[in-house]
Amino acid sequence: MSDCGFRMEDSRQGPVPVFRLTLGAMLCAAVLVLAAPGLALAQADGGATATETAANPPAQAASVWEAVLFYIVGGTVALTALGCVLSTNIVRMATCLFGTLGAVAILYFLMAANFLGAIQLIVYVGGTLIVIIFGVMLTSKSPWVKFNPRPVELLAGGAVCGLLFAGLAVAMWGADWGRLTPNPDGFEVAHIGWSLLTTYLVPFELASVLLLAVMIGAAYLARPERGE
Amino acid sequence: MLTIGLTHYLILAAFMFCCGLYVMTIKRNAVGILIGVELILNAASLNLVAFSRYKTGLLDGQIVALFVIVLAAAEAAIAIAIFVNYYNNLATIDVDRGDSLNG
Amino acid sequence: MAEFSAEDALRSPWNPAYKDRAIRLFLVLAGLFVAVAVVGWLALSLLGFGREPLVLLLVVIGPLLTGAGMFGTAMVIRHHAVVGGLLKRLALPIFLGGVVGLVVAIWVIALLYQYVDGIEAAQSESARQVFTWFGGPLTVGEIQGYLTGGPATRGGWWGVPAVLLWPLQFQLVRDIIGVVGVVGFVSLVAMVAIWGERKVSADMQSRLGPMRVGGWHGWAQSMADGLKLIQKEDIIMDGADKPLFRLAPYLAFVPALAAFITLPFGTYWIFRNLDVGLIFILAMLGIEVVGVILAGWASNNKWSVYGGMREACQMVSYEIPMGLALLVPVMIAGTLRLTDIGELQSGGFHTWLVFSNPFVFAAAVVYYISSLANCKRAPFDLPEAESELVAGFLTEYSGFRWCLFFFAEYAAMFVVSGLATILFLGAWHSPLPFSWAQAWWGADWSQWTLWQKALGGILFSGPLWFVAKAGFLVWVQMWLRWTLPRIRLDQVMYACVQVLLPVTMVLLLGASFWGLLVKPGTLVAQITNAVLTLIGAFFVAGFFAIAAYGYRHRRRLVGNMSIEALPGA
């Protein structure tokens, strides 16, 4: 009988995957729970419900929460960006990009840019990433094709980027940013809409014209061949 | 280390930028290069929003980051259309093979 | 290829011969835990900590309860036949009791939150500045003092409720309880929806559906299916991308759960009241597409890839009319905060947003159709078409992973129905205006007695109304699935881009002009509101009339065959 690809030692019986999946679900729930106070703490007071008004934690605990969340989510950003660099399979790169984009969106929520975080999730993750994955699927011959660059290129690229990062990090660590006026409360959506229609009206209209040009261009580029 | 300030976000964004730059340099798959571009754009947006939150306290950083997101989406759409055409014409997505105009 | 032989079957952990080993294991564990509890109590009494409720809980009561649980498990395994018979007879009362108990528990917990907030509010200024090692303003002693009406001390029997109330002041603990509640609610909704889908499809096809499992109309069918799926074999095909294959169900399931973060069940029954709540939910629904594509791709099966790509195409395309149609009532409400949009509709049937504007009326229909396509429900269920693509992107998924995808689908169905309820159909308010309740019982609802609040929740506005309306919309989704035939992919895209999208643009334009030209309270607005309310009431009344007619004449319409007695009918 020909080998259909199924080997006895690959099969496992019983609830083993259930435990892993439950553990994974619990981890996701834990992430949700950890993110929730961060979301709450980064809100303007309009975000608190009536039963929470007497239970707001003091400022020190808030900044500890923010730090914990920043390190976890920022670590995810760094790890997934590194995953994009190190993975050789293009679909795995796209998945790591998904992780990066989602983690950056959570960072936007942490910085009280709620509207921007939601738009990042809708447009970037739900739009741009889908386009990229479609591109991957339309242009790949098989799931496991790898293009390996030469080692000399890897070394040179790694050296340049490593030096750049080191230089930037050192420069930014010791920099004096002048007078800081932080704004922990964020802005209301109405404020953003108002400024899009007053201060930033010209870029807004230009962006819409650009999007029209992009739509026409993409439709033209992707048209089917006319049998020439 | 326990109070998050401007520097933390800037260093994180610099790391993402360098990863994106490395991806753009190294990868031979055209879609991989596009992924590097997206990493760089995200790093820039993160920078802008961090400055808006920690230094100026104004809305401008968030608005510009909004425009960056919109433009990145538009650019990715056009790039994928171009790559699909490239693949249809050259039967490969390897950008090193697009050398028919070389001297 | 290795054959699957009889010895392999005997090596399974579900082999009855392993039952004795399991019983022995659990008895030994029970003994261990009880021993730990006894030794712990002796040590604590000797060291002088015998009265500290928290330490007692951790060292003595916890292991004792765990040991009792292990002993109970061993006994259940040994006498499983008797236990099975008992469960079969008492199953329905237990389940109903569990559901009612869940509702009561949620209410009791909300009352406890208010109680703890009351204690905190009653603190003196000096006591409020003292922080315990965990950072909370309330100590156990203060809670105990409040309960007993005496000074703030610790220890003794009043310490037990004080220790149990102490964690409730922390936002993290409340969040954990909320997460557990949401996950439990979503699981319950998915289980009931799966059973309901089978019963609804059966009713529409003149047959009976599940009738045996659990007794009354097979109500336990979902639980039986879940148990079966959990113990299925974990199969991953050889050429599949294993990490991505394992990751994809999470990417589909977690966003559907995360959408409940900003979905309000009532004005204060919301996890986090984000000011961009609506867009957050739309974002979560958009992330599910990534999970679906990865599931299709990682299966290394061309039917899965086709299904996944068609699916992504359809879901992403229909997000546009969905989002734009949702903007039409947002234009009237002027806010993206879902609780504010819900509060606008508290004045009775005619204040529901769907009746304020002919454009919102049409937008409700457009939104509902787009949400059907976004949830891959028929008539847009080509990605799951059983007769065409095997199972589309789900082909290679079996067991618990498949179960996760289905949970995600039913959770998403509830979320989009919930959004439709909040934005169009009056959120958590009943058709009676809230001002009547205020006229009867007083203007400030927080001053009402417990019974008035309960009655108000049932009659006027409360989470039960939200769940009922959203559940009704989910039922309508099932109704449409089993009535309408499936449409082709090019017809799906035509419907989206050439029909729904221009209609949505026109609705947006029309709603903008309406908002500019017709001010609320003028004659035109009131006449439009009245006309649309009458049309809506006509539809509701017509629905109930047809349902009553169908019920009265069900023997003639359906035929005697389906109503004859079957086991358990």
PDB file of C-alpha atoms in Angstrom, chain A residues 1-15 17-18 20-25 28-29 32-34 36-40 43 46-58 60-61 65 89 91-92 95 98 109 114-115 118-119 121-122 125-127 129-130 133-134 136-138 140 142-144 187-189, chain C residues 1-4 8 12-14 113-114 117 120-121 131 135 169 171-172 174-176 179 183 229-235 237-244 246-247 250-251 253-254 257-258 261 268 270-276 279-280 282-284 286-287 289-290 293-294 297 300 305 309 312-313 316 319 336-337 400-401 404:
ATOM      1  CA  MET A   1       0.000   0.000   0.000  1.00  0.00           C
ATOM      2  CA  SER A   2       1.488   3.377  -0.900  1.00  0.00           C
ATOM      3  CA  ASP A   3       2.511   5.784   1.806  1.00  0.00           C
ATOM      4  CA  CYS A   4      -0.281   8.296   2.311  1.00  0.00           C
ATOM      5  CA  GLY A   5       1.907  10.336   4.579  1.00  0.00           C
ATOM      6  CA  PHE A   6       0.371   9.230   7.848  1.00  0.00           C
ATOM      7  CA  ARG A   7       2.695   7.549  10.302  1.00  0.00           C
ATOM      8  CA  MET A   8       1.607   5.772  13.448  1.00  0.00           C
ATOM      9  CA  GLU A   9       4.024   7.668  15.607  1.00  0.00           C
ATOM     10  CA  ASP A  10       2.548  10.956  14.413  1.00  0.00           C
ATOM     11  CA  SER A  11      -0.806  10.174  15.929  1.00  0.00           C
ATOM     12  CA  ARG A  12      -1.603  10.870  19.498  1.00  0.00           C
ATOM     13  CA  GLN A  13      -4.714   9.789  21.286  1.00  0.00           C
ATOM     14  CA  GLY A  14      -6.504  11.406  24.110  1.00  0.00           C
ATOM     15  CA  PRO A  15      -6.875  14.916  25.367  1.00  0.00           C
ATOM     16  CA  PRO A  17      -4.064  18.871  22.463  1.00  0.00           C
ATOM     17  CA  VAL A  18      -6.941  19.958  24.659  1.00  0.00           C
ATOM     18  CA  ARG A  20      -2.344  22.742  25.264  1.00  0.00           C
ATOM     19  CA  LEU A  21      -5.226  24.578  23.724  1.00  0.00           C
ATOM     20  CA  THR A  22      -6.745  25.295  27.111  1.00  0.00           C
ATOM     21  CA  LEU A  23      -3.402  26.556  28.315  1.00  0.00           C
ATOM     22  CA  GLY A  24      -3.158  28.740  25.265  1.00  0.00           C
ATOM     23  CA  ALA A  25      -6.658  30.041  25.814  1.00  0.00           C
ATOM     24  CA  CYS A  28      -4.711  34.725  25.912  1.00  0.00           C
ATOM     25  CA  ALA A  29      -7.161  35.448  28.677  1.00  0.00           C
ATOM     26  CA  LEU A  32      -6.463  40.282  27.946  1.00  0.00           C
ATOM     27  CA  VAL A  33      -6.661  40.720  31.679  1.00  0.00           C
ATOM     28  CA  LEU A  34      -3.245  42.302  31.857  1.00  0.00           C
ATOM     29  CA  ALA A  36      -7.329  45.691  30.445  1.00  0.00           C
ATOM     30  CA  PRO A  37      -5.958  47.735  33.354  1.00  0.00           C
ATOM     31  CA  GLY A  38      -3.535  49.338  30.960  1.00  0.00           C
ATOM     32  CA  LEU A  39      -6.394  50.307  28.731  1.00  0.00           C
ATOM     33  CA  ALA A  40      -8.296  51.595  31.711  1.00  0.00           C
ATOM     34  CA  GLN A  43      -8.180  56.466  29.504  1.00  0.00           C
ATOM     35  CA  GLY A  46     -14.869  59.359  30.715  1.00  0.00           C
ATOM     36  CA  GLY A  47     -13.757  55.785  30.351  1.00  0.00           C
ATOM     37  CA  ALA A  48     -14.446  54.805  33.964  1.00  0.00           C
ATOM     38  CA  THR A  49     -17.830  53.353  34.741  1.00  0.00           C
ATOM     39  CA  ALA A  50     -19.880  54.441  37.691  1.00  0.00           C
ATOM     40  CA  THR A  51     -18.915  51.491  39.858  1.00  0.00           C
ATOM     41  CA  GLU A  52     -15.215  52.132  39.383  1.00  0.00           C
ATOM     42  CA  THR A  53     -15.002  55.714  40.508  1.00  0.00           C
ATOM     43  CA  ALA A  54     -14.142  54.829  44.080  1.00  0.00           C
ATOM     44  CA  ALA A  55     -11.608  52.146  43.196  1.00  0.00           C
ATOM     45  CA  ASN A  56      -8.949  53.879  41.075  1.00  0.00           C
ATOM     46  CA  PRO A  57      -5.498  52.713  42.111  1.00  0.00           C
ATOM     47  CA  PRO A  58      -2.862  55.247  43.074  1.00  0.00           C
ATOM     48  CA  GLN A  60       2.508  54.575  41.468  1.00  0.00           C
ATOM     49  CA  ALA A  61       0.629  51.364  40.822  1.00  0.00           C
ATOM     50  CA  TRP A  65       1.253  48.497  35.392  1.00  0.00           C
ATOM     51  CA  ASN A  89       9.680  31.067   4.918  1.00  0.00           C
ATOM     52  CA  VAL A  91       4.403  32.927   5.204  1.00  0.00           C
ATOM     53  CA  ARG A  92       6.112  32.777   8.578  1.00  0.00           C
ATOM     54  CA  THR A  95       2.706  35.895  10.472  1.00  0.00           C
ATOM     55  CA  PHE A  98       0.991  40.246  11.979  1.00  0.00           C
ATOM     56  CA  PHE A 109      -3.694  51.916  23.113  1.00  0.00           C
ATOM     57  CA  ASN A 114      -7.233  54.777  21.055  1.00  0.00           C
ATOM     58  CA  PHE A 115      -8.520  55.834  17.681  1.00  0.00           C
ATOM     59  CA  ALA A 118      -8.206  50.792  16.337  1.00  0.00           C
ATOM     60  CA  ILE A 119      -7.446  52.186  12.873  1.00  0.00           C
ATOM     61  CA  LEU A 121      -5.916  47.132  13.578  1.00  0.00           C
ATOM     62  CA  ILE A 122      -8.586  47.698  10.942  1.00  0.00           C
ATOM     63  CA  VAL A 125      -3.888  44.172  10.124  1.00  0.00           C
ATOM     64  CA  GLY A 126      -7.239  43.739   8.429  1.00  0.00           C
ATOM     65  CA  GLY A 127      -6.229  45.372   5.151  1.00  0.00           C
ATOM     66  CA  LEU A 129      -1.578  42.416   5.917  1.00  0.00           C
ATOM     67  CA  ILE A 130      -4.322  40.630   3.982  1.00  0.00           C
ATOM     68  CA  ILE A 133      -0.688  37.513   2.352  1.00  0.00           C
ATOM     69  CA  PHE A 134      -2.642  37.451  -0.897  1.00  0.00           C
ATOM     70  CA  VAL A 136       2.430  35.764  -0.977  1.00  0.00           C
ATOM     71  CA  MET A 137      -0.085  33.200  -2.096  1.00  0.00           C
ATOM     72  CA  LEU A 138      -0.311  34.466  -5.645  1.00  0.00           C
ATOM     73  CA  SER A 140       4.792  31.475  -4.492  1.00  0.00           C
ATOM     74  CA  SER A 142       5.185  26.053  -3.104  1.00  0.00           C
ATOM     75  CA  PRO A 143       4.978  26.682   0.633  1.00  0.00           C
ATOM     76  CA  TRP A 144       8.551  25.722   1.339  1.00  0.00           C
ATOM     77  CA  PHE A 187      -7.617  62.983  22.660  1.00  0.00           C
ATOM     78  CA  GLU A 188     -11.266  62.545  21.903  1.00  0.00           C
ATOM     79  CA  VAL A 189     -12.333  61.237  18.535  1.00  0.00           C
TER      80      VAL A 189
ATOM     81  CA  MET C   1       2.697   2.145   6.124  1.00  0.00           C
ATOM     82  CA  ALA C   2       2.068   0.972   9.685  1.00  0.00           C
ATOM     83  CA  GLU C   3      -1.346  -0.558  10.216  1.00  0.00           C
ATOM     84  CA  PHE C   4      -3.517   0.453  13.113  1.00  0.00           C
ATOM     85  CA  ASP C   8      -2.836   0.061  19.395  1.00  0.00           C
ATOM     86  CA  SER C  12      -5.465   3.856  24.455  1.00  0.00           C
ATOM     87  CA  PRO C  13      -5.865   5.669  27.796  1.00  0.00           C
ATOM     88  CA  TRP C  14      -9.617   5.186  27.564  1.00  0.00           C
ATOM     89  CA  TYR C 113     -18.849  45.373  43.880  1.00  0.00           C
ATOM     90  CA  GLN C 114     -21.209  48.155  44.888  1.00  0.00           C
ATOM     91  CA  ASP C 117     -17.295  50.592  46.771  1.00  0.00           C
ATOM     92  CA  GLU C 120     -14.400  52.458  50.395  1.00  0.00           C
ATOM     93  CA  ALA C 121     -16.495  55.590  50.071  1.00  0.00           C
ATOM     94  CA  PHE C 131      -1.804  51.551  51.545  1.00  0.00           C
ATOM     95  CA  GLY C 135      -1.376  48.796  47.073  1.00  0.00           C
ATOM     96  CA  GLN C 169     -11.493  46.221  45.515  1.00  0.00           C
ATOM     97  CA  GLN C 171      -9.432  46.263  39.347  1.00  0.00           C
ATOM     98  CA  LEU C 172      -7.367  43.222  38.365  1.00  0.00           C
ATOM     99  CA  ARG C 174     -12.696  42.405  38.908  1.00  0.00           C
ATOM    100  CA  ASP C 175     -11.177  42.030  35.468  1.00  0.00           C
ATOM    101  CA  ILE C 176     -10.436  38.363  36.046  1.00  0.00           C
ATOM    102  CA  VAL C 179     -13.068  37.589  31.831  1.00  0.00           C
ATOM    103  CA  VAL C 183     -15.692  33.301  28.448  1.00  0.00           C
ATOM    104  CA  LEU C 229     -14.453  16.358  19.955  1.00  0.00           C
ATOM    105  CA  ILE C 230     -12.177  16.772  22.962  1.00  0.00           C
ATOM    106  CA  GLN C 231     -11.070  13.200  22.968  1.00  0.00           C
ATOM    107  CA  LYS C 232     -10.480  12.942  19.248  1.00  0.00           C
ATOM    108  CA  GLU C 233      -7.111  12.175  17.796  1.00  0.00           C
ATOM    109  CA  ASP C 234      -4.821  15.087  17.033  1.00  0.00           C
ATOM    110  CA  ILE C 235      -4.079  14.785  13.320  1.00  0.00           C
ATOM    111  CA  MET C 237      -0.992  16.254   7.892  1.00  0.00           C
ATOM    112  CA  ASP C 238       2.550  15.569   6.860  1.00  0.00           C
ATOM    113  CA  GLY C 239       3.291  18.526   4.631  1.00  0.00           C
ATOM    114  CA  ALA C 240       1.381  21.029   6.709  1.00  0.00           C
ATOM    115  CA  ASP C 241       3.118  23.983   8.327  1.00  0.00           C
ATOM    116  CA  LYS C 242       2.789  22.759  11.917  1.00  0.00           C
ATOM    117  CA  PRO C 243       3.255  25.965  13.928  1.00  0.00           C
ATOM    118  CA  LEU C 244       0.930  27.952  11.669  1.00  0.00           C
ATOM    119  CA  ARG C 246      -1.685  25.163  15.396  1.00  0.00           C
ATOM    120  CA  LEU C 247      -1.771  28.962  15.577  1.00  0.00           C
ATOM    121  CA  TYR C 250      -6.331  31.008  18.091  1.00  0.00           C
ATOM    122  CA  LEU C 251      -6.141  33.819  15.563  1.00  0.00           C
ATOM    123  CA  PHE C 253     -11.048  32.657  18.223  1.00  0.00           C
ATOM    124  CA  VAL C 254      -9.282  35.288  20.303  1.00  0.00           C
ATOM    125  CA  LEU C 257     -13.706  36.912  22.350  1.00  0.00           C
ATOM    126  CA  ALA C 258     -11.826  40.210  22.500  1.00  0.00           C
ATOM    127  CA  ILE C 261     -14.278  43.881  25.816  1.00  0.00           C
ATOM    128  CA  TYR C 268     -22.748  49.748  33.289  1.00  0.00           C
ATOM    129  CA  ILE C 270     -19.360  46.674  30.067  1.00  0.00           C
ATOM    130  CA  PHE C 271     -15.825  45.521  30.531  1.00  0.00           C
ATOM    131  CA  ARG C 272     -14.065  48.642  29.248  1.00  0.00           C
ATOM    132  CA  ASN C 273     -15.996  51.628  28.040  1.00  0.00           C
ATOM    133  CA  LEU C 274     -13.623  52.748  25.288  1.00  0.00           C
ATOM    134  CA  ASP C 275     -14.451  55.969  23.523  1.00  0.00           C
ATOM    135  CA  VAL C 276     -13.828  54.187  20.212  1.00  0.00           C
ATOM    136  CA  ILE C 279     -14.330  50.794  15.858  1.00  0.00           C
ATOM    137  CA  PHE C 280     -12.604  48.412  18.274  1.00  0.00           C
ATOM    138  CA  LEU C 282     -14.964  46.306  13.884  1.00  0.00           C
ATOM    139  CA  ALA C 283     -11.207  45.882  14.210  1.00  0.00           C
ATOM    140  CA  MET C 284     -11.632  42.600  16.072  1.00  0.00           C
ATOM    141  CA  GLY C 286     -11.406  42.247  10.808  1.00  0.00           C
ATOM    142  CA  ILE C 287      -8.611  40.313  12.505  1.00  0.00           C
ATOM    143  CA  VAL C 289      -9.718  37.067   8.419  1.00  0.00           C
ATOM    144  CA  VAL C 290      -6.026  36.483   9.141  1.00  0.00           C
ATOM    145  CA  ILE C 293      -6.337  32.631   5.611  1.00  0.00           C
ATOM    146  CA  LEU C 294      -3.598  31.035   7.687  1.00  0.00           C
ATOM    147  CA  TRP C 297      -2.724  28.019   3.815  1.00  0.00           C
ATOM    148  CA  ASN C 300      -1.183  22.083   2.583  1.00  0.00           C
ATOM    149  CA  VAL C 305      -6.252  27.274   0.105  1.00  0.00           C
ATOM    150  CA  MET C 309      -8.691  32.836  -0.218  1.00  0.00           C
ATOM    151  CA  ALA C 312     -10.728  36.285   2.939  1.00  0.00           C
ATOM    152  CA  CYS C 313     -11.920  37.979  -0.237  1.00  0.00           C
ATOM    153  CA  VAL C 316     -12.716  41.771   3.650  1.00  0.00           C
ATOM    154  CA  GLU C 319     -16.364  44.799   5.923  1.00  0.00           C
ATOM    155  CA  LEU C 336     -18.610  56.164  18.932  1.00  0.00           C
ATOM    156  CA  ARG C 337     -19.111  55.161  22.550  1.00  0.00           C
ATOM    157  CA  PHE C 400     -10.882  20.521  19.349  1.00  0.00           C
ATOM    158  CA  ARG C 401      -9.345  22.873  16.801  1.00  0.00           C
ATOM    159  CA  LEU C 404     -12.556  26.455  18.321  1.00  0.00           C
TER     160      LEU C 404
END
